PDB file of C-alpha atoms and ligand atoms in Angstrom:
ATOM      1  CA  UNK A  67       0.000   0.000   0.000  1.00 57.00           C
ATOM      2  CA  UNK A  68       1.288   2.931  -0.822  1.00 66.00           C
ATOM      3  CA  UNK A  69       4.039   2.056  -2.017  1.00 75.00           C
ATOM      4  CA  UNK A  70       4.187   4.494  -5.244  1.00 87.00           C
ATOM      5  CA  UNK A  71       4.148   7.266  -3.119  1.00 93.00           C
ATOM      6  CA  UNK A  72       6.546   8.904  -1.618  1.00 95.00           C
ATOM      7  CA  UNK A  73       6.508   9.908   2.497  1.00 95.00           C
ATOM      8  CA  UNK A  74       5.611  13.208   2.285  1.00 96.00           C
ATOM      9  CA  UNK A  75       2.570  12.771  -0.004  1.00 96.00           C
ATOM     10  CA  UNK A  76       1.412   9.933   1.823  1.00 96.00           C
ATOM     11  CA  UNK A  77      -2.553  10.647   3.196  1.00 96.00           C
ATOM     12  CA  UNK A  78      -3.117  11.384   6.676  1.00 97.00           C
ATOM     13  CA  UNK A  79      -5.267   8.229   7.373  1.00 96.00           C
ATOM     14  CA  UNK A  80      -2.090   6.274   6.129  1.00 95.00           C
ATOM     15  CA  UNK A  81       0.674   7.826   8.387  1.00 96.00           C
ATOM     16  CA  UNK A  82      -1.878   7.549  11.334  1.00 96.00           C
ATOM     17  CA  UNK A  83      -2.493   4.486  10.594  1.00 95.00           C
ATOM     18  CA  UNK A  84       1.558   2.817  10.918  1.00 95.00           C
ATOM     19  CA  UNK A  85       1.722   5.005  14.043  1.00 97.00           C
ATOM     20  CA  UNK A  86      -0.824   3.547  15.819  1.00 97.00           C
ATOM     21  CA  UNK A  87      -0.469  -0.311  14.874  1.00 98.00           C
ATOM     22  CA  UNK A  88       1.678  -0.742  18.067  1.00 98.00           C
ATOM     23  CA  UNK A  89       1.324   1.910  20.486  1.00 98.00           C
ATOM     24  CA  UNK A  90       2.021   2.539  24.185  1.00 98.00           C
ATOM     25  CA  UNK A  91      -1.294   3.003  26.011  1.00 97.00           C
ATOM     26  CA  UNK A  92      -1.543   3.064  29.987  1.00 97.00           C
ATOM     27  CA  UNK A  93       0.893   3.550  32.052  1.00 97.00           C
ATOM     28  CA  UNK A  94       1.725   0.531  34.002  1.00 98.00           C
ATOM     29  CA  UNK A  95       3.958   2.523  36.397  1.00 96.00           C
ATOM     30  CA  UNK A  96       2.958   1.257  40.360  1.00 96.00           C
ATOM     31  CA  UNK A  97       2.871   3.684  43.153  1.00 92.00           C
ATOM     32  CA  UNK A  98       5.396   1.421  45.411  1.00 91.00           C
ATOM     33  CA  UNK A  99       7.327  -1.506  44.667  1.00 95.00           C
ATOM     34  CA  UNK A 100       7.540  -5.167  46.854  1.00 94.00           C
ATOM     35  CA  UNK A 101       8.759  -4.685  50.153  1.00 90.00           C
ATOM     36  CA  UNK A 102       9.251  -1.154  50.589  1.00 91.00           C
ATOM     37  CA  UNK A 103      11.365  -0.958  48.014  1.00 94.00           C
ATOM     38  CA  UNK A 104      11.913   2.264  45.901  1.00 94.00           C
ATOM     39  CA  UNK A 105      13.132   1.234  42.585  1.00 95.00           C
ATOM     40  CA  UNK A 106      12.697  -1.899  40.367  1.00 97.00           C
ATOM     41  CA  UNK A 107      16.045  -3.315  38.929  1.00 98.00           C
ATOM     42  CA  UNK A 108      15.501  -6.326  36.088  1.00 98.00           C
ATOM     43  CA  UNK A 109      19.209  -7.743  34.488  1.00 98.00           C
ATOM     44  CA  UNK A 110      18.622  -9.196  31.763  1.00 98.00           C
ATOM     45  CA  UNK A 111      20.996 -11.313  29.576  1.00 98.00           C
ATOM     46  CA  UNK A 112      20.424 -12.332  25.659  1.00 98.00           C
ATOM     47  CA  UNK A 113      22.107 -15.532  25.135  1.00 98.00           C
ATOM     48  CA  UNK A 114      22.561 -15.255  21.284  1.00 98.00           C
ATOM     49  CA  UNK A 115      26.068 -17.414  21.063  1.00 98.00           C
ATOM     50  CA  UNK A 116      26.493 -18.911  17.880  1.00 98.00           C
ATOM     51  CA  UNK A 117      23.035 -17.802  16.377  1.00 98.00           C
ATOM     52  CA  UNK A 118      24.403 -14.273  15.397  1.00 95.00           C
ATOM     53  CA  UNK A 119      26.364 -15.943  13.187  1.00 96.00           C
ATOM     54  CA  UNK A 120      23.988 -18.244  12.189  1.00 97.00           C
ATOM     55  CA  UNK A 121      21.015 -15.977  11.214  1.00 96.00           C
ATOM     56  CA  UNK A 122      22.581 -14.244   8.804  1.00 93.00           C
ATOM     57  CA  UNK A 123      23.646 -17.591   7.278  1.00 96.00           C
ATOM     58  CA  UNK A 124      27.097 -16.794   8.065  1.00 95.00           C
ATOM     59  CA  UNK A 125      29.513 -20.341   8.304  1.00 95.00           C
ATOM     60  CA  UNK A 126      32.582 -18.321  10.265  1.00 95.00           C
ATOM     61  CA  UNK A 127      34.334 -21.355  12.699  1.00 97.00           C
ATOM     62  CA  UNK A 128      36.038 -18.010  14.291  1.00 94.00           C
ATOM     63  CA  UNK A 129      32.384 -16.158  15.236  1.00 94.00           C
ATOM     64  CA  UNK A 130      30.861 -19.329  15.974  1.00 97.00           C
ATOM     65  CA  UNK A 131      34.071 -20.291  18.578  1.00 97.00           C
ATOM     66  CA  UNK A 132      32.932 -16.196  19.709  1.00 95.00           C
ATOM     67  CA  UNK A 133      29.274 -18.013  20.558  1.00 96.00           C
ATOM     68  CA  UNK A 134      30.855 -21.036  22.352  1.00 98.00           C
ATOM     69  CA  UNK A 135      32.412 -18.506  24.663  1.00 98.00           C
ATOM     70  CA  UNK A 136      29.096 -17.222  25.959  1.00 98.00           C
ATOM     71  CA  UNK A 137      28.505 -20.744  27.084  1.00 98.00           C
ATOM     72  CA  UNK A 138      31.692 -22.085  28.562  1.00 98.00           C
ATOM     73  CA  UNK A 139      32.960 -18.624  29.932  1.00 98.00           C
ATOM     74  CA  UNK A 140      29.904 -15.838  29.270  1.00 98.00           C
ATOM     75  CA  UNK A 141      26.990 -17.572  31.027  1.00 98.00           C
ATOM     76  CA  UNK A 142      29.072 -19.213  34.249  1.00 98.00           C
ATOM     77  CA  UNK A 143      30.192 -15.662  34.878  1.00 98.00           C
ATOM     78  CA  UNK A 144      27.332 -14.339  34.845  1.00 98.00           C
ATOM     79  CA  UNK A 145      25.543 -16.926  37.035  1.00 98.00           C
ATOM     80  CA  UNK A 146      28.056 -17.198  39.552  1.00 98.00           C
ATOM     81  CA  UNK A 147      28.174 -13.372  39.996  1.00 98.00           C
ATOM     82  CA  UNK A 148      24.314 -13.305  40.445  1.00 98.00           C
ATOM     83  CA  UNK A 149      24.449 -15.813  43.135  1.00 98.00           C
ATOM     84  CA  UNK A 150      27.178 -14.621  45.288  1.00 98.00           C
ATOM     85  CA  UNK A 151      24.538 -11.295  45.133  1.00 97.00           C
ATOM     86  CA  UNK A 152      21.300 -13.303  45.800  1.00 97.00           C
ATOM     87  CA  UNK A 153      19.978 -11.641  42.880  1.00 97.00           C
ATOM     88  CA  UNK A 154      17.783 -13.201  40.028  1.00 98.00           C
ATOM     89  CA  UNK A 155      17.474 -12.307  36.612  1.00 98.00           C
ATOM     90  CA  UNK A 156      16.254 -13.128  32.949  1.00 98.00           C
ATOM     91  CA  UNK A 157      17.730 -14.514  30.065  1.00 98.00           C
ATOM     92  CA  UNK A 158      16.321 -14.706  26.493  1.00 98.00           C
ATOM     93  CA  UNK A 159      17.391 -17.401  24.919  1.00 98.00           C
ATOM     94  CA  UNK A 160      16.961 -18.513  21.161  1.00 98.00           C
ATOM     95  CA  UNK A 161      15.659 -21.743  20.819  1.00 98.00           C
ATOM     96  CA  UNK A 162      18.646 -22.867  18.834  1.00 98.00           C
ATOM     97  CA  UNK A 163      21.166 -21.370  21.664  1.00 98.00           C
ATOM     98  CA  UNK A 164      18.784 -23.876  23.846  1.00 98.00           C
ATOM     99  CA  UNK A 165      19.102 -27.035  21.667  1.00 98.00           C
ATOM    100  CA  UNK A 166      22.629 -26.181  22.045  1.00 98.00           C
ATOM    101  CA  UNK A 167      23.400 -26.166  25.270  1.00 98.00           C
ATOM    102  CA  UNK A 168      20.638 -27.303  27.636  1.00 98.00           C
ATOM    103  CA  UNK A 169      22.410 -27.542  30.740  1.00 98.00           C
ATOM    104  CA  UNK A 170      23.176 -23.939  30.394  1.00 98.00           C
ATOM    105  CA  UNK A 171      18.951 -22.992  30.582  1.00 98.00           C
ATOM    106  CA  UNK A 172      18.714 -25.915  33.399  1.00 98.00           C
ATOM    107  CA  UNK A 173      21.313 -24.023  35.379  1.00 98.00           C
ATOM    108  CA  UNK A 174      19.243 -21.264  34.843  1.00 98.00           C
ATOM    109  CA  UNK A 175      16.657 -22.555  36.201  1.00 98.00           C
ATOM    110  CA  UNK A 176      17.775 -24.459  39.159  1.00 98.00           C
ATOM    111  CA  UNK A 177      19.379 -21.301  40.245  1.00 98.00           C
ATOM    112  CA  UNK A 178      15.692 -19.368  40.430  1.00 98.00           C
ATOM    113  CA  UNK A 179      16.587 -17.270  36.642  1.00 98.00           C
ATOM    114  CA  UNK A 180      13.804 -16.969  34.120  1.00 98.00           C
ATOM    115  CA  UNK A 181      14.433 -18.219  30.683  1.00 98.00           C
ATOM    116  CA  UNK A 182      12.215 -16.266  28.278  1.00 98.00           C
ATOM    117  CA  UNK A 183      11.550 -16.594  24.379  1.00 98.00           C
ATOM    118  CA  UNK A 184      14.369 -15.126  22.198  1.00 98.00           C
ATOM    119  CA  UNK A 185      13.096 -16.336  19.026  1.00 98.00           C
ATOM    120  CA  UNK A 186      14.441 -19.313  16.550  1.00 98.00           C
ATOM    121  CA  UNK A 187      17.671 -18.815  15.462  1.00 98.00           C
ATOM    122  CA  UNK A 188      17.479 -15.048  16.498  1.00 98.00           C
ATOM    123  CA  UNK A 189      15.761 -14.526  13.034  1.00 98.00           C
ATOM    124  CA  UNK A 190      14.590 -10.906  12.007  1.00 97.00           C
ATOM    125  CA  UNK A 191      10.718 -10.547  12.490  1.00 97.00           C
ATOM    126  CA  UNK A 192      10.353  -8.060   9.935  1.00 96.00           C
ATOM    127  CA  UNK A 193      11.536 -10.065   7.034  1.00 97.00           C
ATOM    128  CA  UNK A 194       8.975 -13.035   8.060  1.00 97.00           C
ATOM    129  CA  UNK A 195       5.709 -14.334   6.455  1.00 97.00           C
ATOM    130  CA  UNK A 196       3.374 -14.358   9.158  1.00 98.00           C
ATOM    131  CA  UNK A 197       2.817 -17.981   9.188  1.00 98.00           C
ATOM    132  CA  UNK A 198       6.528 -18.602   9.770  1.00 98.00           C
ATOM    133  CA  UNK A 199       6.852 -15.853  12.384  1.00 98.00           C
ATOM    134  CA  UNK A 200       3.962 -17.369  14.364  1.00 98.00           C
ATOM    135  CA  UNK A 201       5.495 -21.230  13.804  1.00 98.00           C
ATOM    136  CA  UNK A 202       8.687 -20.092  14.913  1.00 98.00           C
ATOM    137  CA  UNK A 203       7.897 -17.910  17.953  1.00 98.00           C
ATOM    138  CA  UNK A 204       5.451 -21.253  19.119  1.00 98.00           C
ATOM    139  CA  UNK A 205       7.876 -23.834  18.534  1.00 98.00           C
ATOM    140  CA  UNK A 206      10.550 -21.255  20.311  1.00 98.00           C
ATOM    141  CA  UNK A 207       8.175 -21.598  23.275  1.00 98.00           C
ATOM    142  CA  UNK A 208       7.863 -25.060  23.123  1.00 98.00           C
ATOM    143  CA  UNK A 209      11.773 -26.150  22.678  1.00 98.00           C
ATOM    144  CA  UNK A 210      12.265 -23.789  25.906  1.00 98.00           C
ATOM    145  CA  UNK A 211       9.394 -25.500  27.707  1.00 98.00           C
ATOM    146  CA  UNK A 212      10.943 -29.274  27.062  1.00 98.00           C
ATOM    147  CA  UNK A 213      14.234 -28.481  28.226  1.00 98.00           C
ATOM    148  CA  UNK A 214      13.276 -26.091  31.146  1.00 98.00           C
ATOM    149  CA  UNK A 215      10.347 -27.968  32.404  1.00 97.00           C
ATOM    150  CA  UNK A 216       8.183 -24.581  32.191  1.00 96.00           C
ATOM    151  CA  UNK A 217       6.486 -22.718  29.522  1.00 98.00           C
ATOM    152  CA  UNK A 218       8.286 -18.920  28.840  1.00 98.00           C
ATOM    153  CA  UNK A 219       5.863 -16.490  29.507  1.00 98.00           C
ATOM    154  CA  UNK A 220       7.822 -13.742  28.039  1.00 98.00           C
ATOM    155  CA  UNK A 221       9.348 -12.175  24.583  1.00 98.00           C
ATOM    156  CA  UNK A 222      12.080 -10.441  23.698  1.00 98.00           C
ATOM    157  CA  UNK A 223      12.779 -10.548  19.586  1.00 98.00           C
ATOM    158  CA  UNK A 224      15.414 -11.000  18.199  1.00 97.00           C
ATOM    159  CA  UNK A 225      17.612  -7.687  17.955  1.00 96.00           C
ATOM    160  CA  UNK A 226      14.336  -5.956  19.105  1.00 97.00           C
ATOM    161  CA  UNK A 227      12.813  -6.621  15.622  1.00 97.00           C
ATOM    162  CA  UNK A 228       9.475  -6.569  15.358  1.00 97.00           C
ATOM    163  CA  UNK A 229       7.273  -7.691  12.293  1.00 97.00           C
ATOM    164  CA  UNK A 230       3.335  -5.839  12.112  1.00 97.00           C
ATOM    165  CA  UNK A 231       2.361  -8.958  13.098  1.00 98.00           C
ATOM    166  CA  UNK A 232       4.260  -9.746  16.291  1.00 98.00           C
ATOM    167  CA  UNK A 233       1.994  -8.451  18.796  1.00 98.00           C
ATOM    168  CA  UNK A 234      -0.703  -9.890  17.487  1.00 98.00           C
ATOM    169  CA  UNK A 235       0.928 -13.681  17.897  1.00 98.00           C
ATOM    170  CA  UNK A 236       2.373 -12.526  21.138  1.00 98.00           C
ATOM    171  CA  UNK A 237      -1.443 -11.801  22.389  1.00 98.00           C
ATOM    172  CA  UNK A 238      -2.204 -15.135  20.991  1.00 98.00           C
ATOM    173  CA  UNK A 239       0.149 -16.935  22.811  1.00 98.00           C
ATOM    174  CA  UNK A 240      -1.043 -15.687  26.186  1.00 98.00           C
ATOM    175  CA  UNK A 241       2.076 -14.494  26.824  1.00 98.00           C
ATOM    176  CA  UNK A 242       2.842 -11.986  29.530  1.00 98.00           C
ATOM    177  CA  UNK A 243       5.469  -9.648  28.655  1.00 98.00           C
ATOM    178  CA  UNK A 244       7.238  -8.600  25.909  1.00 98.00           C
ATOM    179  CA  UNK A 245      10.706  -6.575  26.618  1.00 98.00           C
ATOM    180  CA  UNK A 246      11.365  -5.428  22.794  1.00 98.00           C
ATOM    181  CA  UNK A 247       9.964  -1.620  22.219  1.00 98.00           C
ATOM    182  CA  UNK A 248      11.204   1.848  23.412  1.00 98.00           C
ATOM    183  CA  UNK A 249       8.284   3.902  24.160  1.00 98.00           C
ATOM    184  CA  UNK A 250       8.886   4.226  27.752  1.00 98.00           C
ATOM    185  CA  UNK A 251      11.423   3.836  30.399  1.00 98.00           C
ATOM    186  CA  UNK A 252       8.630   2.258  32.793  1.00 98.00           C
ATOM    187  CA  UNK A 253       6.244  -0.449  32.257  1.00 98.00           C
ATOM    188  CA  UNK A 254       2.991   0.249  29.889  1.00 98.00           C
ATOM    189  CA  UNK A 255       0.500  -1.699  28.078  1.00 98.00           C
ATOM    190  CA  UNK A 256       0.531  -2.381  24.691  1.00 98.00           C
ATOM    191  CA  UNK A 257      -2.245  -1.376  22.469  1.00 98.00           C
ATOM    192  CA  UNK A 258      -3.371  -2.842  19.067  1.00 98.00           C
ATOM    193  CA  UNK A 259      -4.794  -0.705  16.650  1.00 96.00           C
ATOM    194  CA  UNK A 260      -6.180   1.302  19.863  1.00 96.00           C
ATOM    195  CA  UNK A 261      -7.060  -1.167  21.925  1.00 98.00           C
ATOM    196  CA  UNK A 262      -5.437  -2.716  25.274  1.00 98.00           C
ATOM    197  CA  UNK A 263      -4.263  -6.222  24.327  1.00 98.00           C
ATOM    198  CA  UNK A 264      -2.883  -7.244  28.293  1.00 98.00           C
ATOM    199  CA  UNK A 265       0.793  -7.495  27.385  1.00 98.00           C
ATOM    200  CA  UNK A 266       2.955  -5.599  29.044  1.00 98.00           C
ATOM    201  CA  UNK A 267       6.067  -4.032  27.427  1.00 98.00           C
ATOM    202  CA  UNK A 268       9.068  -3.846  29.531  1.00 98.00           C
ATOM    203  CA  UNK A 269      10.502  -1.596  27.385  1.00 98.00           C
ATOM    204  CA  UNK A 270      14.499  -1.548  26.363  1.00 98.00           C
ATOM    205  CA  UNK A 271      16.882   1.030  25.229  1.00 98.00           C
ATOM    206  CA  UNK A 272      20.078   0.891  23.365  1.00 97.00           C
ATOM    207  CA  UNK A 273      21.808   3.057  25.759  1.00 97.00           C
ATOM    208  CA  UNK A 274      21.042   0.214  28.134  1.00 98.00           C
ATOM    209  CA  UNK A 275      22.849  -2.383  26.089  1.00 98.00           C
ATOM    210  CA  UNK A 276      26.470  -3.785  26.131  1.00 97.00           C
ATOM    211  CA  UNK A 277      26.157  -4.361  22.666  1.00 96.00           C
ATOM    212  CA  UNK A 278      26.271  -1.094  21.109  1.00 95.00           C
ATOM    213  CA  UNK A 279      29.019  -0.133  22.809  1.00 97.00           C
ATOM    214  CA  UNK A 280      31.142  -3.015  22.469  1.00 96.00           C
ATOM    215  CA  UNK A 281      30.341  -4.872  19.039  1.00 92.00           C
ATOM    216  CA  UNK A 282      32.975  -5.483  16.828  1.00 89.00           C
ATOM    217  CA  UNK A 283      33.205  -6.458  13.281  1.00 87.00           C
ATOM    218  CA  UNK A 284      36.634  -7.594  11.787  1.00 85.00           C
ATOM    219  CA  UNK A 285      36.408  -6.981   8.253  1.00 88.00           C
ATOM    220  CA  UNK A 286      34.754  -3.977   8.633  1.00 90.00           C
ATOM    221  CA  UNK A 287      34.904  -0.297  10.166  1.00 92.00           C
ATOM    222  CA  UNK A 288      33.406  -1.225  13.659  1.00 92.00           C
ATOM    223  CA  UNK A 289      34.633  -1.265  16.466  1.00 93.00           C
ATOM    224  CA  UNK A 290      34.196  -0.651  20.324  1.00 92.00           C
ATOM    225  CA  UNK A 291      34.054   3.235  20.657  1.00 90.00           C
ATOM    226  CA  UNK A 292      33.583   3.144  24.415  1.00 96.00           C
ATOM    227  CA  UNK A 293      35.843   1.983  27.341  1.00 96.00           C
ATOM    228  CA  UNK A 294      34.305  -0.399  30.376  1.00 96.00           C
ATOM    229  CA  UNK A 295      34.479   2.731  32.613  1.00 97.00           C
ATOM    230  CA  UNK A 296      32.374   5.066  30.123  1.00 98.00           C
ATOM    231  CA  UNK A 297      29.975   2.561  29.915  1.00 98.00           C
ATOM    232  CA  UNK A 298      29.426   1.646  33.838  1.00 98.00           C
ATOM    233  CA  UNK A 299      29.263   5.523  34.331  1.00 98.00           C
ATOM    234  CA  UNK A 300      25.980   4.946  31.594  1.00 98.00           C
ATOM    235  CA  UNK A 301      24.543   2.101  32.867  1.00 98.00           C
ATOM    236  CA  UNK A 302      25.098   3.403  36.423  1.00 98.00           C
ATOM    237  CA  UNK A 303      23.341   7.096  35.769  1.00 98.00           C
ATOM    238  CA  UNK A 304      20.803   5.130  34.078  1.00 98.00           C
ATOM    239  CA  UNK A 305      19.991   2.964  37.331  1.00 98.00           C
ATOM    240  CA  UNK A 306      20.800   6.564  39.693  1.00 97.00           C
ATOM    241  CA  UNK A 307      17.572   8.315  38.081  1.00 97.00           C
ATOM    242  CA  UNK A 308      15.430   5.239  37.892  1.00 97.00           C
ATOM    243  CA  UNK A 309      15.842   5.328  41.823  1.00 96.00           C
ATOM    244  CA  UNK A 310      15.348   9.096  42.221  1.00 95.00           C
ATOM    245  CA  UNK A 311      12.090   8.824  40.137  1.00 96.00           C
ATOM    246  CA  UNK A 312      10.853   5.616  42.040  1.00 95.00           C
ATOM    247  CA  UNK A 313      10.386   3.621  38.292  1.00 97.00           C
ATOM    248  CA  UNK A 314      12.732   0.457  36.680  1.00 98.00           C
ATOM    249  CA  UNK A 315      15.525  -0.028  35.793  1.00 98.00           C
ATOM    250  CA  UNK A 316      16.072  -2.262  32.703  1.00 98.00           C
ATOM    251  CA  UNK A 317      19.112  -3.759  31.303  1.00 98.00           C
ATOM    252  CA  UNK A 318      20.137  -5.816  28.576  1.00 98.00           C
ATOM    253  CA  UNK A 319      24.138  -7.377  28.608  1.00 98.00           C
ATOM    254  CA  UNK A 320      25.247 -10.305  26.442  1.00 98.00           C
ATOM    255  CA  UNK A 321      27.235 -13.550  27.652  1.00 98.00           C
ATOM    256  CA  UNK A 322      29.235 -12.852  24.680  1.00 96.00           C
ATOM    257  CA  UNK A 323      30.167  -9.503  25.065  1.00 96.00           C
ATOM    258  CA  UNK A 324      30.354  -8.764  28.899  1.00 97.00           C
ATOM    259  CA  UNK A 325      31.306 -11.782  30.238  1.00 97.00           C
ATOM    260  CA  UNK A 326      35.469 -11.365  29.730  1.00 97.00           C
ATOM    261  CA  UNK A 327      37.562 -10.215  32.321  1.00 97.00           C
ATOM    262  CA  UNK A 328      38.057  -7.033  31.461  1.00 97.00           C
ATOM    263  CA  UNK A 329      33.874  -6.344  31.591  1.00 98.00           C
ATOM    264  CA  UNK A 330      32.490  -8.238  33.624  1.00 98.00           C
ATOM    265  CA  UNK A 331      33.238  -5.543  36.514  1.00 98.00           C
ATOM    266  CA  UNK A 332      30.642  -3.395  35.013  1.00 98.00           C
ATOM    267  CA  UNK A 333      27.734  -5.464  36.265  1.00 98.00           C
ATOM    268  CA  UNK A 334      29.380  -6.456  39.523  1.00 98.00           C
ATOM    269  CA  UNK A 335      29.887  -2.673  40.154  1.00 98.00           C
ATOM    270  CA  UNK A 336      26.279  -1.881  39.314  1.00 98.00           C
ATOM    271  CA  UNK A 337      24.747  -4.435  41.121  1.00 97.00           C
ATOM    272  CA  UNK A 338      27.110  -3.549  44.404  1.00 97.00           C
ATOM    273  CA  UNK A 339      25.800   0.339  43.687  1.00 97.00           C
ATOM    274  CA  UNK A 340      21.892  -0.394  43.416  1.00 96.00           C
ATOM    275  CA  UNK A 341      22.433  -2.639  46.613  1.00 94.00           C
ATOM    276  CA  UNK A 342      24.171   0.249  48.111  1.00 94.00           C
ATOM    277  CA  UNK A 343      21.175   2.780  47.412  1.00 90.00           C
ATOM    278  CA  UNK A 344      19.226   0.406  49.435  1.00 73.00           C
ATOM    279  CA  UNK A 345      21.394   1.130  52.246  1.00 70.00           C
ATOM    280  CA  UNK A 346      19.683   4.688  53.208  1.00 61.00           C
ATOM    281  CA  UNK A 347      16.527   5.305  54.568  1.00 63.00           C
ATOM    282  CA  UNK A 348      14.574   5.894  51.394  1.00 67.00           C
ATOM    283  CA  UNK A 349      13.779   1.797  50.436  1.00 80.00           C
ATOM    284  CA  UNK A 350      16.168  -0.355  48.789  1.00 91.00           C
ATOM    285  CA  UNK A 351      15.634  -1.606  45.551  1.00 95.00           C
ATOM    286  CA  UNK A 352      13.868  -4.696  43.974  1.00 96.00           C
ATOM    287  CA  UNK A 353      15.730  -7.112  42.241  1.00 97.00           C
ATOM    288  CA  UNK A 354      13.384  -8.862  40.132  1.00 98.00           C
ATOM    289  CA  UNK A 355      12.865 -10.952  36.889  1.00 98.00           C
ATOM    290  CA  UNK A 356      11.116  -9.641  34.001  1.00 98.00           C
ATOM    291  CA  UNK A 357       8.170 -12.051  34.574  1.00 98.00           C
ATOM    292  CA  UNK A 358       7.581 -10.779  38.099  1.00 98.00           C
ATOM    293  CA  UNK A 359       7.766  -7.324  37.668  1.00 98.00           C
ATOM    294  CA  UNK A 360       5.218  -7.418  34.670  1.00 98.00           C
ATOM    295  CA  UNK A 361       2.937  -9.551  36.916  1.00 98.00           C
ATOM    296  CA  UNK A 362       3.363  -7.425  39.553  1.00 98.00           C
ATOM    297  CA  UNK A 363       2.876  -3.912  37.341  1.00 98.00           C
ATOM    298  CA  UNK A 364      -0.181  -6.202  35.982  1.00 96.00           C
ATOM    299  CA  UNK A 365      -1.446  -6.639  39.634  1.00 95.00           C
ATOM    300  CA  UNK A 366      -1.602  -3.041  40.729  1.00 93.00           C
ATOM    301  CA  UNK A 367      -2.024  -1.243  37.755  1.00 80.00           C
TER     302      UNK A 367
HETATM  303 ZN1   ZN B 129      19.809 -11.300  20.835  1.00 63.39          ZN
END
């Protein structure tokens, strides 16, 4: 539709209309958190490993050993830091990153973490039919089920990529949550063309995402353009204003990407710091998994 038109003499009705497909509607933003606490806190990890390489069809033995790092190095990191903190988190997980390495999502598990859909083989949405979008994102759900022993009840696409149709599957899934849009930096619901469909976003950011600041591409210009401490001074304001304003703090790190020695720091620091804020008289903060908070938004919103 459209399409032999350019932007600026599209119709009114027409630019209205791709606004408001997916929209933010109310506010899912509670008055106090569990416990007394001031400010929410969700981690979150994407496990990609090898699927970066794979989605693109790419057949590089060196990216692919880059993947196998998240799981023999990346993850164990990560998991052992969360438990000498007591603190649980989420990680979205492709189904193929699952088939993979299923002792990885047991761990997981066993340690109190939620493992949450992450699509296929970290496939673009946006380039799907919708009949393979919806297979995919089921048989995502059911591959994590199997090896977890509990159904997902959360999204989080694939490089936050999201088709026309993804809400729409999501809602039909009975899912939850989704953590994949931008529209806030505290919880909201996600409206339809206008109306309240019951999923709550969780919304992301790039700023909020080791990934930006640390990807790297060989054989071509990128490279990491800011240093560990830059980015823990980020991440750290980030988490300094979502306790000052009483609202969530959301962020997204990679097993690939953080978990070297050099990096890992950054969410040791940052999890020290938000435990520290709790320290005063104002309410600590809640550490919580996606799936929990959106319940609990969901409960007293
Ligand atoms: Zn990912």
């Amino acid at each position: 539709m459209k399409k032999d038109m350019e932007p600026w003499q599209w119709p009114e009705a027409h630019w209205r209309a791709l606004v408001n497909h997916v929209r933010a509607g109310r506010p899912l933003r509670p008055a106090n958190w569990p416990g007394g606490a001031r400010c929410a806190v969700a981690l979150s990890f994407d496990s990609d490993h090898e699927t970066n390489e794979l989605r693109d069809g790419g057949e590089s033995i060196g990216k692919l050993s880059q993947g196998q790092y998240g799981n023999r190095q990346g993850v164990p990191r990560i998991l052992s830091l969360l438990k000498d903190f007591d603190v649980k988190a989420s990680f979205f997980v492709p189904a193929v990153t699952a088939l993979l390495y299923p002792d990885e999502q047991r761990r997981a598990v066993a340690e109190g973490h939620e493992v949450a859909i992450h699509g296929w083989i970290h496939e673009r949405n946006s380039v799907l039919p919708l009949e393979a979008e919806r297979d995919l994102q089921r048989r995502s759900a059911d591959v994590l089920e199997k090896i977890c022993g509990k159904r997902p009840v959360g999204i989080r696409t694939p490089s936050w990529d999201f088709s026309p149709n993804t809400l729409a599957i999501t809602k039909e899934m009975g899912l939850l949550y989704d953590s994949s849009l931008m529209a806030d930096v505290d919880c909201y619901e996600l409206e339809l063309d206008g109306k309240p469909t019951g999923v709550v976003e969780l919304p992301v950011e790039w700023i909020r995402d080791d990934a930006v600041y640390f990807n790297m591409n060989r054989f071509a210009g990128l490279r990491p353009y800011t240093p560990p401490e830059g980015v823990f001074d980020i991440f750290r304001r980030e988490l300094d204003a979502a306790y000052r304003e009483g609202g969530l703090f959301q962020l997204t790190m990679h097993p690939h990407i953080s978990g070297y020695r050099s990096r890992i720091w950054i969410l040791e620091e940052l999890i020290r710091h938000a435990k520290a804020l709790g320290a005063g008289k104002d309410g600590g903060v809640w550490f919580a998994t996606h799936a929990e908070i959106a319940k609990y938004v969901l409960s007293v919103g």
